[in-house]
């Protein structure tokens, strides 16, 4: 898909995601879509730039990382627009953004379930141990370092 | 061939002539989202910890269940609505649906910039914690009788960068390739639910919530989100925004360093350790290849 077509199609899809997020925000957290609309507008704009950057830049970073970094730069204490952007996105509950993601994720996992049947139970057990090992390995180191620094 | 790659990857979002398939997809998601949000967050205590069930967990479980390859296989009317095409469209949609979350994370991380810089050393050093998996999972895999699959399976939590390194080095059809694919697929299918439950329960270990939140960043945005949101729900001593932004920052860092960790540290360490441990605790098999084939092809 060439860049111009990608831009148009991804913008359409961003608007769909925006509408889904507004709905989740309304149903789950009681925030009126009217109040949240400016924030979603900002999300669509940043999201669009990030998706295009993910395609154009040769850095091999996911567009998710670009979205995070752009929003981060707008919201750091030295940013002249910090107040405005935070006020806009405050109207979007964090958890409301996660439900559409995981709904799409669940549906797309449907493509993998048949391949999953080919994975032996031994490898699944190993994977679960890997999850535990990674998680508690990192948590233990963080805990020790934060404690040594006196942060916790 | 990046152009071919992105062609097949993004083609499903094309709407021309495919309005019905798109309508089915997004309406299915809308129904799942509304249902999940109506149920809302459910929390209950189990033993020393808490089980936190967030709307996103309901969303992923229902999403998998209604797929063409799961319940759709048995329920014909469902298969007509949630078609295979719905799952194909959902795959790139996932990348787009991550944008609001990415923005939200950036907006949380920005204001807590100075606290993050303060915690810099911990952020960097905990990246090595991801190697903890080798020490735990490799011996276990060998005891189970796995051979070189153990190298691919246990080297790291195997998100996309690891999958890339291992398949590049050994090939996807090799035992190492089958191992890494096993961990990758297990993470894709079970990871969110697993870490969503673990995040709520982890404070019972007595480790500090900030350390637990940093550990949530493992290179997968959805696993990290499930993990840190459940953690934030279960913990009241540390502000929610701080926990979420620590997790998101750690995840971003893992995204950047993960590839090098595996390539320069994880893989050399695990191959050496394999050489030492395999003769000692590995289960002798005159034909390791036959064993490997049986394990991969399975039942």
CSV table of C-alpha atoms in Angstrom, one decimal:
chain,number,residue,atom,x,y,z
A,1,UNK,CA,0.0,0.0,0.0
A,2,UNK,CA,1.5,3.3,-1.1
A,3,UNK,CA,1.8,6.1,1.4
A,4,UNK,CA,-1.0,8.4,0.1
A,5,UNK,CA,-3.5,5.5,0.2
A,6,UNK,CA,-2.2,4.4,3.5
A,7,UNK,CA,-2.7,7.9,4.9
A,8,UNK,CA,-6.3,8.1,3.8
A,9,UNK,CA,-7.2,4.6,5.0
A,10,UNK,CA,-5.4,4.9,8.3
A,11,UNK,CA,-7.1,8.2,9.0
A,12,UNK,CA,-10.5,6.6,8.4
A,13,UNK,CA,-9.6,3.8,10.8
A,14,UNK,CA,-8.3,6.3,13.4
A,15,UNK,CA,-11.8,8.0,13.3
A,16,UNK,CA,-13.4,4.6,13.9
A,17,UNK,CA,-11.1,4.0,16.8
A,18,UNK,CA,-11.8,7.5,18.1
A,19,UNK,CA,-15.6,6.8,18.0
A,20,UNK,CA,-15.0,3.5,19.8
A,21,UNK,CA,-12.9,5.2,22.5
A,22,UNK,CA,-15.6,7.9,23.0
A,23,UNK,CA,-18.2,5.2,23.4
A,24,UNK,CA,-16.1,3.3,26.0
A,25,UNK,CA,-15.4,6.5,27.8
A,26,UNK,CA,-19.1,7.3,28.0
A,27,UNK,CA,-20.4,3.9,28.8
A,28,UNK,CA,-17.7,2.9,31.3
A,29,UNK,CA,-16.7,6.2,32.9
A,30,UNK,CA,-19.6,8.5,32.4
A,31,UNK,CA,-17.7,11.1,30.4
A,32,UNK,CA,-19.9,12.8,27.8
A,33,UNK,CA,-18.6,12.4,24.2
A,34,UNK,CA,-18.9,16.2,23.8
A,35,UNK,CA,-16.4,16.8,26.6
A,36,UNK,CA,-14.0,14.2,25.3
A,37,UNK,CA,-14.2,15.1,21.6
A,38,UNK,CA,-11.4,17.7,21.7
A,39,UNK,CA,-9.1,15.2,23.3
A,40,UNK,CA,-10.0,12.5,20.7
A,41,UNK,CA,-9.3,15.1,18.0
A,42,UNK,CA,-5.8,15.5,19.5
A,43,UNK,CA,-5.4,11.7,19.7
A,44,UNK,CA,-6.4,11.3,16.0
A,45,UNK,CA,-3.9,14.0,15.0
A,46,UNK,CA,-1.0,12.6,17.0
A,47,UNK,CA,-2.0,9.1,15.9
A,48,UNK,CA,-2.0,10.0,12.3
A,49,UNK,CA,1.5,11.6,12.5
A,50,UNK,CA,2.8,8.5,14.4
A,51,UNK,CA,1.4,6.0,11.9
A,52,UNK,CA,3.0,7.9,9.0
A,53,UNK,CA,6.3,8.2,10.9
A,54,UNK,CA,6.2,4.5,11.6
A,55,UNK,CA,6.0,3.9,7.8
A,56,UNK,CA,8.5,6.6,6.8
A,57,UNK,CA,11.3,6.6,9.3
A,58,UNK,CA,13.9,3.8,9.0
A,59,UNK,CA,14.2,3.4,12.8
A,60,UNK,CA,12.2,0.2,13.1
A,61,UNK,CA,10.2,1.6,16.0
A,62,UNK,CA,6.5,0.8,16.3
A,63,UNK,CA,4.1,3.7,15.7
A,64,UNK,CA,3.0,3.2,19.3
A,65,UNK,CA,6.4,4.5,20.5
A,66,UNK,CA,6.1,7.6,18.3
A,67,UNK,CA,2.6,8.4,19.7
A,68,UNK,CA,4.0,8.1,23.2
A,69,UNK,CA,7.0,10.2,22.5
A,70,UNK,CA,5.1,13.0,20.7
A,71,UNK,CA,2.5,13.1,23.5
A,72,UNK,CA,5.3,13.1,26.1
A,73,UNK,CA,7.0,16.1,24.5
A,74,UNK,CA,3.8,18.0,24.4
A,75,UNK,CA,3.2,17.2,28.1
A,76,UNK,CA,6.6,17.8,29.7
A,77,UNK,CA,6.9,20.6,32.2
A,78,UNK,CA,8.8,22.8,29.7
A,79,UNK,CA,6.2,22.5,27.0
A,80,UNK,CA,4.3,25.7,26.3
A,81,UNK,CA,1.1,23.8,25.6
A,82,UNK,CA,1.3,21.4,28.6
A,83,UNK,CA,-1.8,22.8,30.3
A,84,UNK,CA,-4.0,22.7,27.2
A,85,UNK,CA,-3.0,19.2,26.0
A,86,UNK,CA,-3.4,17.8,29.5
A,87,UNK,CA,-6.8,19.4,29.9
A,88,UNK,CA,-7.9,17.9,26.6
A,89,UNK,CA,-6.8,14.3,27.3
A,90,UNK,CA,-7.9,14.4,30.9
A,91,UNK,CA,-11.4,13.9,29.5
A,92,UNK,CA,-10.4,10.5,28.2
A,93,UNK,CA,-10.2,7.8,30.8
A,94,UNK,CA,-7.1,5.7,30.5
A,95,UNK,CA,-9.0,2.4,30.7
A,96,UNK,CA,-11.4,3.5,28.0
A,97,UNK,CA,-8.6,3.5,25.5
A,98,UNK,CA,-7.7,-0.1,26.3
A,99,UNK,CA,-11.0,-1.9,25.6
A,100,UNK,CA,-11.1,-1.3,21.8
A,101,UNK,CA,-7.4,-2.4,21.6
A,102,UNK,CA,-8.1,-5.7,23.4
A,103,UNK,CA,-11.3,-6.4,21.4
A,104,UNK,CA,-9.4,-6.1,18.2
A,105,UNK,CA,-6.5,-8.1,19.7
A,106,UNK,CA,-8.9,-10.9,20.7
A,107,UNK,CA,-10.5,-11.1,17.2
A,108,UNK,CA,-7.0,-11.1,15.6
A,109,UNK,CA,-5.9,-13.9,17.9
A,110,UNK,CA,-8.5,-16.0,16.1
A,111,UNK,CA,-6.0,-16.2,13.3
A,112,UNK,CA,-3.4,-17.8,15.6
A,113,UNK,CA,-5.5,-20.3,17.5
A,114,UNK,CA,-5.0,-23.0,14.9
A,115,UNK,CA,-1.2,-22.5,14.9
A,116,UNK,CA,-1.3,-22.6,18.7
A,117,UNK,CA,-2.6,-26.2,18.5
A,118,UNK,CA,0.8,-27.1,17.0
A,119,UNK,CA,2.7,-25.9,20.0
A,120,UNK,CA,3.4,-28.7,22.4
A,121,UNK,CA,2.3,-28.4,26.0
A,122,UNK,CA,5.9,-28.5,27.1
A,123,UNK,CA,6.6,-25.3,25.2
A,124,UNK,CA,3.5,-23.7,26.7
A,125,UNK,CA,4.8,-24.6,30.2
A,126,UNK,CA,8.2,-23.2,29.4
A,127,UNK,CA,6.6,-20.0,28.1
A,128,UNK,CA,4.7,-19.6,31.4
A,129,UNK,CA,7.9,-19.9,33.3
A,130,UNK,CA,9.5,-17.4,31.0
A,131,UNK,CA,6.7,-15.0,31.9
A,132,UNK,CA,7.3,-15.4,35.6
A,133,UNK,CA,11.1,-15.3,35.2
A,134,UNK,CA,11.0,-12.1,33.2
A,135,UNK,CA,8.5,-10.4,35.4
A,136,UNK,CA,10.1,-11.2,38.8
A,137,UNK,CA,13.6,-10.9,37.5
A,138,UNK,CA,13.0,-7.3,36.5
A,139,UNK,CA,10.9,-6.6,39.6
A,140,UNK,CA,13.6,-7.9,41.9
A,141,UNK,CA,16.3,-5.8,40.3
A,142,UNK,CA,14.1,-2.7,40.2
A,143,UNK,CA,13.2,-3.1,43.9
A,144,UNK,CA,16.9,-3.5,45.0
A,145,UNK,CA,18.1,-0.5,42.9
A,146,UNK,CA,15.2,1.8,43.9
A,147,UNK,CA,15.8,0.8,47.6
A,148,UNK,CA,19.6,1.4,47.2
A,149,UNK,CA,18.9,4.9,45.8
A,150,UNK,CA,16.5,5.6,48.6
A,151,UNK,CA,13.5,6.2,46.3
A,152,UNK,CA,11.4,3.5,48.0
B,1,UNK,CA,11.3,-6.0,0.9
B,2,UNK,CA,9.5,-3.5,3.1
B,3,UNK,CA,7.0,-2.5,0.5
B,4,UNK,CA,5.7,-6.0,0.0
B,5,UNK,CA,5.7,-6.5,3.7
B,6,UNK,CA,3.7,-3.5,4.5
B,7,UNK,CA,1.4,-4.3,1.5
B,8,UNK,CA,0.2,-7.5,3.0
B,9,UNK,CA,0.2,-6.2,6.5
B,10,UNK,CA,-1.9,-3.1,5.9
B,11,UNK,CA,-4.1,-4.3,3.0
B,12,UNK,CA,-7.0,-5.3,5.3
B,13,UNK,CA,-7.7,-1.7,6.3
B,14,UNK,CA,-8.5,-0.8,2.7
B,15,UNK,CA,-12.2,0.0,2.6
B,16,UNK,CA,-12.9,0.3,-1.1
B,17,UNK,CA,-15.4,-2.5,-2.0
B,18,UNK,CA,-15.1,-3.9,1.5
B,19,UNK,CA,-17.6,-1.8,3.5
B,20,UNK,CA,-19.6,-4.9,4.7
B,21,UNK,CA,-16.5,-6.6,6.1
B,22,UNK,CA,-15.4,-3.4,7.8
B,23,UNK,CA,-18.9,-2.8,9.2
B,24,UNK,CA,-19.0,-6.3,10.6
B,25,UNK,CA,-15.6,-5.9,12.2
B,26,UNK,CA,-16.1,-2.5,13.9
B,27,UNK,CA,-19.7,-3.3,15.0
B,28,UNK,CA,-18.5,-6.5,16.6
B,29,UNK,CA,-15.8,-4.5,18.4
B,30,UNK,CA,-18.4,-1.9,19.4
B,31,UNK,CA,-20.6,-4.6,20.9
B,32,UNK,CA,-17.7,-6.2,22.8
B,33,UNK,CA,-16.5,-2.8,24.1
B,34,UNK,CA,-20.0,-1.7,25.3
B,35,UNK,CA,-20.5,-5.1,27.0
B,36,UNK,CA,-17.1,-5.1,28.6
B,37,UNK,CA,-17.5,-1.5,29.9
B,38,UNK,CA,-21.0,-2.3,31.2
B,39,UNK,CA,-19.5,-5.2,33.3
B,40,UNK,CA,-16.8,-2.8,34.4
B,41,UNK,CA,-13.8,-3.5,36.7
B,42,UNK,CA,-14.4,-6.5,39.1
B,43,UNK,CA,-12.0,-6.9,42.0
B,44,UNK,CA,-12.0,-9.7,44.6
B,45,UNK,CA,-9.5,-10.9,47.2
B,46,UNK,CA,-8.1,-14.4,46.9
B,47,UNK,CA,-5.7,-15.5,49.6
B,48,UNK,CA,-3.0,-12.9,50.1
B,49,UNK,CA,-3.6,-11.0,46.8
B,50,UNK,CA,-6.3,-9.6,44.6
B,51,UNK,CA,-7.8,-10.7,41.4
B,52,UNK,CA,-8.5,-7.7,39.2
B,53,UNK,CA,-10.7,-8.3,36.2
B,54,UNK,CA,-10.6,-5.2,33.9
B,55,UNK,CA,-12.9,-4.5,31.0
B,56,UNK,CA,-10.0,-5.1,28.7
B,57,UNK,CA,-9.7,-8.7,29.9
B,58,UNK,CA,-13.4,-9.3,29.2
B,59,UNK,CA,-12.8,-7.7,25.8
B,60,UNK,CA,-9.9,-9.9,24.8
B,61,UNK,CA,-11.6,-13.1,26.1
B,62,UNK,CA,-14.9,-12.4,24.3
B,63,UNK,CA,-12.9,-11.4,21.2
B,64,UNK,CA,-11.1,-14.7,21.0
B,65,UNK,CA,-14.3,-16.7,21.8
B,66,UNK,CA,-16.4,-15.2,19.1
B,67,UNK,CA,-13.7,-15.6,16.4
B,68,UNK,CA,-14.3,-17.8,13.4
B,69,UNK,CA,-11.8,-20.3,14.5
B,70,UNK,CA,-13.1,-20.7,18.0
B,71,UNK,CA,-16.9,-20.6,18.6
B,72,UNK,CA,-17.5,-19.7,15.0
B,73,UNK,CA,-16.4,-23.2,14.1
B,74,UNK,CA,-19.4,-24.6,15.8
B,75,UNK,CA,-22.0,-21.8,15.5
B,76,UNK,CA,-22.9,-21.1,11.9
B,77,UNK,CA,-24.8,-17.8,12.4
B,78,UNK,CA,-21.9,-16.4,14.4
B,79,UNK,CA,-19.5,-17.4,11.7
B,80,UNK,CA,-21.5,-15.4,9.1
B,81,UNK,CA,-21.0,-12.2,11.2
B,82,UNK,CA,-17.6,-12.7,12.7
B,83,UNK,CA,-15.9,-14.0,9.6
B,84,UNK,CA,-12.2,-14.9,9.0
B,85,UNK,CA,-12.0,-11.5,7.3
B,86,UNK,CA,-13.1,-9.8,10.5
B,87,UNK,CA,-10.0,-11.3,12.2
B,88,UNK,CA,-7.8,-10.3,9.3
B,89,UNK,CA,-9.0,-6.7,9.5
B,90,UNK,CA,-8.6,-6.7,13.3
B,91,UNK,CA,-4.9,-7.5,13.0
B,92,UNK,CA,-3.7,-4.1,11.6
B,93,UNK,CA,-6.5,-2.4,13.4
B,94,UNK,CA,-4.8,-3.4,16.6
B,95,UNK,CA,-1.8,-1.1,15.6
B,96,UNK,CA,-4.2,1.8,15.0
B,97,UNK,CA,-6.2,1.2,18.1
B,98,UNK,CA,-3.0,1.5,20.1
B,99,UNK,CA,-2.7,5.2,19.2
B,100,UNK,CA,-5.1,6.6,21.9
B,101,UNK,CA,-3.3,4.5,24.5
B,102,UNK,CA,0.1,5.7,23.3
B,103,UNK,CA,-1.0,9.3,23.6
B,104,UNK,CA,-2.5,8.7,27.0
B,105,UNK,CA,0.7,7.2,28.2
B,106,UNK,CA,2.8,10.1,26.8
B,107,UNK,CA,0.5,12.5,28.6
B,108,UNK,CA,1.0,10.7,31.9
B,109,UNK,CA,4.8,10.3,31.5
B,110,UNK,CA,5.4,13.9,30.5
B,111,UNK,CA,4.5,15.6,33.8
B,112,UNK,CA,6.4,12.9,35.9
B,113,UNK,CA,9.5,13.5,33.8
B,114,UNK,CA,11.8,14.3,36.8
B,115,UNK,CA,10.7,11.3,38.9
B,116,UNK,CA,11.6,9.1,35.9
B,117,UNK,CA,15.0,10.6,35.5
B,118,UNK,CA,15.6,10.1,39.2
B,119,UNK,CA,14.8,6.4,38.8
B,120,UNK,CA,17.0,6.2,35.7
B,121,UNK,CA,19.5,3.7,37.1
B,122,UNK,CA,16.7,1.3,38.1
B,123,UNK,CA,15.2,1.5,34.6
B,124,UNK,CA,18.4,0.6,33.0
B,125,UNK,CA,19.4,-2.2,35.3
B,126,UNK,CA,16.0,-3.8,35.4
B,127,UNK,CA,16.4,-4.5,31.7
B,128,UNK,CA,18.8,-7.2,32.7
B,129,UNK,CA,16.1,-8.7,34.8
B,130,UNK,CA,14.5,-9.9,31.5
B,131,UNK,CA,17.4,-12.4,31.5
B,132,UNK,CA,16.0,-13.9,34.7
B,133,UNK,CA,13.9,-16.0,32.5
B,134,UNK,CA,17.0,-18.0,31.3
B,135,UNK,CA,18.0,-19.1,34.7
B,136,UNK,CA,14.5,-20.3,35.6
B,137,UNK,CA,13.0,-21.5,32.3
B,138,UNK,CA,16.1,-23.2,30.7
B,139,UNK,CA,16.7,-25.8,33.4
B,140,UNK,CA,13.0,-26.5,33.6
B,141,UNK,CA,12.8,-27.0,29.8
B,142,UNK,CA,15.7,-29.4,29.9
B,143,UNK,CA,14.1,-31.4,32.7
B,144,UNK,CA,11.0,-31.6,30.5
B,145,UNK,CA,13.1,-33.3,27.8
B,146,UNK,CA,13.3,-30.4,25.4
B,147,UNK,CA,16.5,-30.1,23.4
B,148,UNK,CA,17.5,-27.1,21.3
B,149,UNK,CA,13.9,-25.8,21.3
B,150,UNK,CA,14.7,-24.8,24.9
B,151,UNK,CA,17.1,-22.2,23.5
B,152,UNK,CA,14.5,-20.4,21.5
B,153,UNK,CA,11.8,-20.9,24.0
B,154,UNK,CA,13.6,-19.7,27.1
B,155,UNK,CA,15.9,-17.0,25.9
B,156,UNK,CA,13.4,-14.2,26.4
B,157,UNK,CA,9.7,-13.4,26.6
B,158,UNK,CA,10.0,-13.4,22.8
B,159,UNK,CA,8.1,-10.5,21.4
B,160,UNK,CA,8.8,-9.4,17.9
B,161,UNK,CA,12.5,-8.5,18.2
B,162,UNK,CA,13.4,-11.9,19.7
B,163,UNK,CA,11.3,-13.7,17.1
B,164,UNK,CA,13.3,-11.8,14.5
B,165,UNK,CA,16.7,-12.5,15.9
B,166,UNK,CA,16.1,-16.3,16.4
B,167,UNK,CA,14.5,-16.9,13.1
B,168,UNK,CA,17.2,-14.9,11.4
B,169,UNK,CA,19.9,-16.8,13.1
B,170,UNK,CA,18.5,-20.4,13.1
B,171,UNK,CA,15.5,-20.3,10.7
B,172,UNK,CA,11.9,-20.7,11.7
B,173,UNK,CA,11.9,-24.4,10.9
B,174,UNK,CA,14.8,-25.2,13.2
B,175,UNK,CA,14.3,-26.5,16.8
B,176,UNK,CA,15.3,-23.0,18.1
B,177,UNK,CA,12.8,-21.5,15.7
B,178,UNK,CA,10.0,-23.8,17.0
B,179,UNK,CA,10.9,-22.9,20.5
B,180,UNK,CA,10.8,-19.2,20.0
B,181,UNK,CA,7.5,-19.5,18.1
B,182,UNK,CA,6.0,-21.5,21.0
B,183,UNK,CA,6.8,-18.7,23.5
B,184,UNK,CA,5.7,-16.0,21.1
B,185,UNK,CA,2.4,-17.6,20.3
B,186,UNK,CA,1.7,-18.4,23.9
B,187,UNK,CA,2.4,-14.8,24.8
B,188,UNK,CA,0.1,-13.6,22.0
B,189,UNK,CA,-2.8,-15.8,23.0
B,190,UNK,CA,-2.4,-16.0,26.8
B,191,UNK,CA,-0.1,-13.1,27.7
B,192,UNK,CA,-2.7,-10.3,28.3
B,193,UNK,CA,-4.9,-12.5,30.6
B,194,UNK,CA,-1.8,-13.9,32.3
B,195,UNK,CA,-0.2,-10.6,33.1
B,196,UNK,CA,-3.6,-9.0,33.9
B,197,UNK,CA,-4.0,-11.6,36.7
B,198,UNK,CA,-0.4,-11.4,37.7
B,199,UNK,CA,-0.4,-7.6,38.0
B,200,UNK,CA,-3.2,-7.7,40.5
B,201,UNK,CA,-1.7,-10.5,42.5
B,202,UNK,CA,2.0,-9.4,42.5
B,203,UNK,CA,1.8,-7.0,45.5
B,204,UNK,CA,1.3,-10.0,47.7
B,205,UNK,CA,5.0,-10.8,47.1
B,206,UNK,CA,6.0,-7.7,49.2
B,207,UNK,CA,8.0,-6.1,46.3
B,208,UNK,CA,7.4,-2.4,46.0
B,209,UNK,CA,4.6,-1.4,43.6
B,210,UNK,CA,7.0,0.9,41.7
B,211,UNK,CA,9.4,-2.0,41.1
B,212,UNK,CA,6.4,-4.2,40.1
B,213,UNK,CA,5.2,-1.6,37.6
B,214,UNK,CA,8.6,-1.3,36.0
B,215,UNK,CA,8.7,-5.0,35.5
B,216,UNK,CA,5.4,-4.8,33.6
B,217,UNK,CA,7.2,-3.3,30.7
B,218,UNK,CA,8.3,-6.3,28.7
B,219,UNK,CA,8.0,-5.1,25.1
B,220,UNK,CA,4.4,-5.7,24.5
B,221,UNK,CA,2.0,-2.8,24.9
B,222,UNK,CA,-1.1,-4.8,25.6
B,223,UNK,CA,0.6,-7.1,28.2
B,224,UNK,CA,2.2,-4.1,29.9
B,225,UNK,CA,-1.1,-2.3,30.0
B,226,UNK,CA,-3.0,-5.3,31.4
B,227,UNK,CA,-0.3,-5.8,34.0
B,228,UNK,CA,0.1,-2.2,35.1
B,229,UNK,CA,-3.6,-1.4,35.1
B,230,UNK,CA,-4.4,-4.4,37.3
B,231,UNK,CA,-1.5,-3.4,39.6
B,232,UNK,CA,-2.7,0.2,39.8
B,233,UNK,CA,-6.2,-1.1,40.7
B,234,UNK,CA,-4.8,-3.4,43.4
B,235,UNK,CA,-2.5,-0.8,45.0
B,236,UNK,CA,-3.5,2.4,46.7
B,237,UNK,CA,-0.1,3.5,48.3
B,238,UNK,CA,1.3,4.8,45.0
B,239,UNK,CA,-0.7,7.2,42.6
B,240,UNK,CA,-2.1,5.4,39.6
B,241,UNK,CA,-0.6,7.7,37.1
B,242,UNK,CA,2.9,7.1,38.5
B,243,UNK,CA,2.6,3.4,38.3
B,244,UNK,CA,1.2,3.5,34.8
B,245,UNK,CA,3.9,5.9,33.6
B,246,UNK,CA,6.7,3.9,35.1
B,247,UNK,CA,5.4,0.8,33.3
B,248,UNK,CA,5.1,2.6,30.0
B,249,UNK,CA,8.6,4.0,30.2
B,250,UNK,CA,10.1,0.7,31.0
B,251,UNK,CA,8.1,-0.8,28.1
B,252,UNK,CA,9.5,1.8,25.7
B,253,UNK,CA,13.0,1.2,27.0
B,254,UNK,CA,12.6,-2.6,26.5
B,255,UNK,CA,11.3,-1.9,23.0
B,256,UNK,CA,14.5,0.0,22.2
B,257,UNK,CA,17.0,-2.3,24.0
B,258,UNK,CA,15.3,-5.6,23.8
B,259,UNK,CA,16.8,-6.6,20.5
B,260,UNK,CA,20.4,-5.9,21.7
B,261,UNK,CA,19.8,-7.6,25.0
B,262,UNK,CA,18.8,-10.9,23.3
B,263,UNK,CA,21.5,-10.6,20.5
B,264,UNK,CA,24.5,-9.7,22.7
B,265,UNK,CA,23.7,-11.1,26.1
B,266,UNK,CA,20.7,-13.4,26.2
B,267,UNK,CA,21.6,-15.7,23.3
B,268,UNK,CA,25.4,-16.1,24.2
B,269,UNK,CA,24.5,-16.8,27.8
B,270,UNK,CA,21.8,-19.3,27.0
B,271,UNK,CA,23.8,-21.2,24.4
B,272,UNK,CA,26.7,-21.5,26.8
B,273,UNK,CA,24.4,-22.5,29.7
B,274,UNK,CA,22.7,-25.0,27.5
B,275,UNK,CA,26.1,-26.6,26.7
B,276,UNK,CA,26.8,-26.9,30.4
B,277,UNK,CA,23.4,-28.0,31.7
B,278,UNK,CA,22.1,-30.2,28.9
B,279,UNK,CA,24.5,-33.1,29.5
B,280,UNK,CA,23.8,-33.0,33.2
B,281,UNK,CA,20.0,-32.5,33.5
B,282,UNK,CA,18.9,-33.0,29.9
B,283,UNK,CA,17.0,-36.3,29.3
B,284,UNK,CA,19.2,-38.5,27.2
B,285,UNK,CA,17.7,-39.3,23.8
B,286,UNK,CA,19.7,-41.1,21.1
B,287,UNK,CA,17.7,-39.2,18.5
B,288,UNK,CA,17.2,-35.6,19.6
B,289,UNK,CA,15.8,-34.7,16.3
B,290,UNK,CA,13.0,-37.3,16.4
B,291,UNK,CA,12.2,-35.9,19.9
B,292,UNK,CA,12.2,-32.4,18.6
B,293,UNK,CA,9.9,-33.3,15.7
B,294,UNK,CA,7.5,-35.1,18.0
B,295,UNK,CA,7.4,-32.2,20.4
B,296,UNK,CA,6.7,-29.6,17.7
B,297,UNK,CA,4.3,-31.6,15.7
B,298,UNK,CA,2.6,-32.7,18.9
B,299,UNK,CA,-0.5,-34.8,19.4
